[in-house]
Amino acid sequence: MRDLVEYIARALVDDPSQVEVRQERLGGNRVRVELHVSKQDMGRVIGKNGRVANAMRVLLRVAAAREGKQATLDVVDPR
Amino acid sequence: MKQERTTLEVIAPTVEEAIARGLNQLGLSQDQVEVEVLDPGSRGFLGIGSRHARVKLSVKAAGEPPVEVASTMPETGALPQVEEEGVAESGMPLGQWDEQKAVEVARRVVGELLDRMKVHARLRVRIQPPQEENAQSVVWVEIQGDDLSILIGRRSETLNALQYISSLIVSREMGVWVPLIIDVQGYRARRERQLRILARRMADQAVLTGRRQVLEPMPANERRIIHLELRDHPEVITESIGEEPNRKVTIVPKRPARRL
């Protein structure tokens, strides 16, 4: 799951060195995936009306389902 | 506490349309109701002896209040309206691209994505020459294998997400916008045929009844097929209403009902 989000994010941003993906287990079969990118690259991974992030969520859902899990994706705003 | 269940019976030319109309009337999405097909209907032969489908929708336990029906503001813009996907949002310039390189890049990118989604499949990648005047070549990726319905998803949501992300990555690598279509086991071609038939049938219905026909929500590429199919229809116009992801095509008769 983590590597799917990481692959997509690295391919879309200007600064791949700033891409970091963390995966956290919540209760049961739920998993939270956190994507960090540089401030300048936020728009690239979110997209207009969140379209890129939502497409990533849809693909992440498939990857998670293959492992019997449910995953959420958060794009974390850098301060 | 016993929940009283609201039910609605709908009759329409196909099961799909009956469900769509019922949901539209209730202002609910498909996961908020239970669908029982009372009669799947029959297409008959060349429209002769056809029988309409009948479905019963039962509203599931009233956990959530019914959602307001999406805004029905008609879209502004000239007719015939042809919806475009992706190009404007990608931020990539338009221009010529190397077909052989695009095929290689697309194969690699889609393969990498599927690997990471834990989906095992074979890829056939080819260039589809322009289909209409002024159109461009398209990179066509066919995914083949067993049990790939997981890659299509409801209203082809997953397939479209995979196509969108792949297009963005391929275009970025090519430095120019590369139109890319991903299909799974011939799904898009089958769906296109169904949509063209649906468009014709709903147009007939609009002309016959003099009333606008609202189709079920569809993604942009499917709405486009309907718009194109009816572009030259002498008696109806088409428009899209509502907001994504519930945007729907409506087919509007140009004149009131024919008197029989």
XYZ file of C-alpha atoms in Angstrom, chain B:
260
model
C -37.968 0.024 17.428
C -39.413 -1.178 14.176
C -38.364 0.798 11.131
C -40.987 1.480 8.580
C -39.523 0.842 5.184
C -40.197 3.100 2.271
C -40.467 1.223 -0.977
C -40.821 2.360 -4.529
C -41.621 0.385 -7.628
C -40.285 1.655 -10.917
C -40.914 0.550 -14.467
C -38.467 1.460 -17.209
C -37.074 0.010 -20.428
C -34.176 -1.665 -18.607
C -33.355 -2.676 -15.060
C -30.499 -0.204 -15.042
C -32.748 2.695 -16.000
C -35.470 1.646 -13.588
C -32.967 1.707 -10.733
C -31.554 5.034 -11.876
C -35.009 6.614 -12.067
C -36.024 5.240 -8.721
C -32.877 6.554 -7.058
C -33.406 9.872 -8.739
C -36.944 10.098 -7.386
C -35.860 9.120 -3.903
C -32.791 11.339 -4.032
C -30.671 8.459 -2.751
C -27.575 6.647 -3.897
C -27.543 2.969 -4.732
C -25.895 1.919 -1.466
C -28.752 3.466 0.503
C -31.396 1.166 -0.934
C -32.027 -2.484 -1.519
C -32.901 -3.377 -5.067
C -35.231 -6.191 -5.943
C -35.720 -6.964 -9.596
C -39.384 -7.889 -10.023
C -39.155 -8.324 -13.757
C -35.938 -7.998 -15.748
C -37.962 -7.087 -18.817
C -37.191 -8.212 -22.293
C -35.711 -6.391 -25.182
C -37.836 -8.286 -27.684
C -36.740 -8.366 -31.250
C -36.070 -5.056 -32.972
C -38.268 -3.398 -30.402
C -41.163 -5.737 -31.116
C -42.501 -7.660 -28.162
C -40.310 -5.832 -25.711
C -41.392 -5.688 -22.107
C -40.282 -3.102 -19.580
C -38.261 -3.997 -16.523
C -39.764 -3.593 -13.067
C -37.741 -3.090 -9.896
C -38.577 -2.445 -6.282
C -36.355 -0.170 -4.221
C -36.506 -0.374 -0.422
C -34.853 2.351 1.574
C -32.409 0.852 4.059
C -32.652 1.613 7.789
C -32.955 5.346 8.280
C -29.432 5.931 9.536
C -28.876 8.926 7.343
C -31.472 11.366 6.117
C -32.119 11.354 2.390
C -29.608 13.384 0.495
C -30.815 16.382 -1.438
C -30.953 15.761 -5.141
C -27.894 17.283 -6.769
C -28.144 20.703 -8.294
C -29.839 20.636 -11.633
C -28.371 23.806 -13.015
C -27.861 23.218 -16.696
C -24.293 23.524 -17.798
C -23.538 26.658 -19.700
C -21.776 26.275 -22.990
C -22.547 25.744 -26.589
C -24.077 22.629 -28.041
C -23.106 20.117 -29.193
C -21.197 19.735 -26.037
C -18.305 17.348 -25.938
C -16.670 16.859 -22.616
C -12.914 16.708 -22.433
C -10.933 14.767 -19.905
C -7.667 15.521 -18.247
C -5.902 17.758 -20.740
C -6.550 21.082 -19.074
C -5.789 19.807 -15.590
C -2.571 18.004 -16.347
C -0.710 21.267 -16.930
C 1.181 19.500 -19.715
C 1.640 21.150 -23.094
C -0.048 19.692 -26.153
C 2.115 18.587 -29.026
C 3.655 15.756 -30.960
C 5.000 12.710 -29.183
C 7.108 9.705 -30.054
C 4.677 6.804 -30.397
C 7.165 4.035 -29.770
C 8.523 5.704 -26.674
C 5.006 6.387 -25.379
C 4.120 2.703 -25.753
C 7.199 1.713 -23.738
C 6.598 4.286 -21.023
C 2.897 3.388 -20.732
C 3.680 -0.325 -20.453
C 6.208 0.324 -17.691
C 4.038 2.783 -15.731
C 0.836 0.704 -15.822
C 2.863 -2.408 -14.964
C 4.468 -0.688 -11.947
C 1.074 0.498 -10.704
C -0.574 -2.931 -11.063
C 2.376 -4.637 -9.313
C 1.943 -2.327 -6.361
C -1.809 -2.917 -6.361
C -1.026 -6.652 -6.193
C -2.918 -7.275 -9.417
C -1.381 -9.820 -11.764
C -2.283 -9.345 -15.381
C -0.889 -9.169 -18.891
C -0.633 -5.906 -20.797
C -1.076 -5.248 -24.482
C -0.122 -1.735 -25.449
C -0.668 -0.263 -28.893
C -1.236 3.014 -30.654
C -4.766 3.630 -31.811
C -4.791 5.943 -34.832
C -7.153 8.959 -34.816
C -10.811 7.873 -35.059
C -12.335 11.169 -36.095
C -11.226 14.238 -37.916
C -8.921 16.459 -35.860
C -8.466 13.719 -33.297
C -5.100 12.529 -32.011
C -3.534 9.118 -31.745
C -4.153 7.458 -28.415
C -2.055 5.032 -26.401
C -4.354 2.080 -25.734
C -3.483 -0.222 -22.856
C -5.431 -3.472 -22.659
C -5.210 -5.327 -19.360
C -5.885 -9.050 -19.653
C -6.217 -11.708 -17.020
C -8.616 -13.494 -14.721
C -10.913 -11.944 -12.175
C -10.150 -8.327 -13.023
C -13.526 -6.877 -12.072
C -11.741 -5.343 -9.069
C -10.004 -3.074 -11.617
C -13.271 -1.729 -12.988
C -15.166 -0.812 -9.843
C -18.555 0.788 -9.485
C -19.364 3.027 -12.466
C -15.829 2.185 -13.693
C -14.411 4.299 -10.880
C -11.283 2.195 -10.402
C -10.560 1.880 -14.103
C -10.881 5.640 -14.535
C -8.656 6.348 -11.536
C -5.996 3.993 -12.916
C -6.286 5.640 -16.322
C -6.071 9.148 -14.885
C -3.023 8.474 -12.701
C -1.315 6.571 -15.532
C -1.971 9.412 -17.993
C -0.504 11.970 -15.598
C 2.640 9.931 -14.984
C 3.171 9.000 -18.647
C 2.583 12.574 -19.819
C 4.967 13.932 -17.232
C 7.656 11.529 -18.326
C 7.056 12.345 -21.996
C 6.998 16.100 -21.318
C 3.820 16.466 -23.361
C 0.175 15.460 -22.891
C -0.272 11.875 -24.126
C -3.888 10.674 -24.352
C -4.067 7.227 -22.840
C -6.937 4.797 -22.511
C -6.888 1.779 -20.264
C -9.282 -1.075 -20.852
C -9.853 -4.306 -18.967
C -10.937 -7.386 -20.915
C -12.735 -5.332 -23.549
C -14.937 -3.618 -20.937
C -14.842 -0.147 -22.490
C -15.815 -1.383 -25.940
C -18.713 -3.414 -24.505
C -19.850 -0.506 -22.371
C -19.658 1.873 -25.320
C -21.954 -0.368 -27.364
C -24.435 -0.543 -24.485
C -24.341 3.218 -24.023
C -25.009 3.889 -27.702
C -28.034 1.592 -27.582
C -29.199 3.222 -24.357
C -28.791 6.684 -25.894
C -30.914 5.754 -28.926
C -33.602 4.135 -26.816
C -33.841 7.020 -24.351
C -33.954 9.491 -27.249
C -36.914 7.579 -28.714
C -38.539 7.690 -25.316
C -37.998 11.451 -25.068
C -39.518 12.032 -28.506
C -42.447 9.720 -27.824
C -43.361 11.158 -24.444
C -42.274 14.735 -25.042
C -40.499 14.609 -21.705
C -36.855 14.944 -20.840
C -35.104 11.689 -19.952
C -32.529 11.748 -17.176
C -29.893 9.039 -17.363
C -28.068 7.535 -14.406
C -24.900 9.313 -13.234
C -21.907 8.535 -15.423
C -18.246 9.476 -15.597
C -17.257 12.112 -18.163
C -15.993 9.678 -20.794
C -19.323 7.835 -20.765
C -21.388 11.024 -20.920
C -19.309 11.978 -23.914
C -20.355 8.793 -25.735
C -24.028 9.695 -25.206
C -23.533 13.298 -26.351
C -21.697 12.132 -29.465
C -24.220 9.434 -30.311
C -27.085 11.948 -30.274
C -25.177 14.924 -31.645
C -26.897 14.751 -35.024
C -30.264 13.538 -33.751
C -32.916 15.773 -35.353
C -35.420 15.673 -32.491
C -33.481 15.860 -29.244
C -30.665 17.768 -27.611
C -28.469 16.484 -24.794
C -27.022 18.255 -21.794
C -25.283 17.297 -18.568
C -26.681 18.337 -15.212
C -25.590 18.012 -11.589
C -22.189 17.898 -9.974
C -19.519 15.211 -10.170
C -19.681 12.373 -9.330
C -23.454 12.492 -9.845
C -23.401 14.312 -13.125
C -26.031 12.951 -15.508
C -26.912 13.332 -19.133
C -30.435 14.483 -19.870
C -32.046 14.011 -23.243
C -34.458 16.807 -24.049
C -37.018 16.612 -26.858
C -37.045 19.652 -29.117
C -40.836 19.426 -29.534
C -43.728 18.292 -27.330
C -45.067 14.748 -27.539
C -46.320 13.343 -30.792
C -50.048 12.889 -30.821
C -50.921 9.294 -31.537
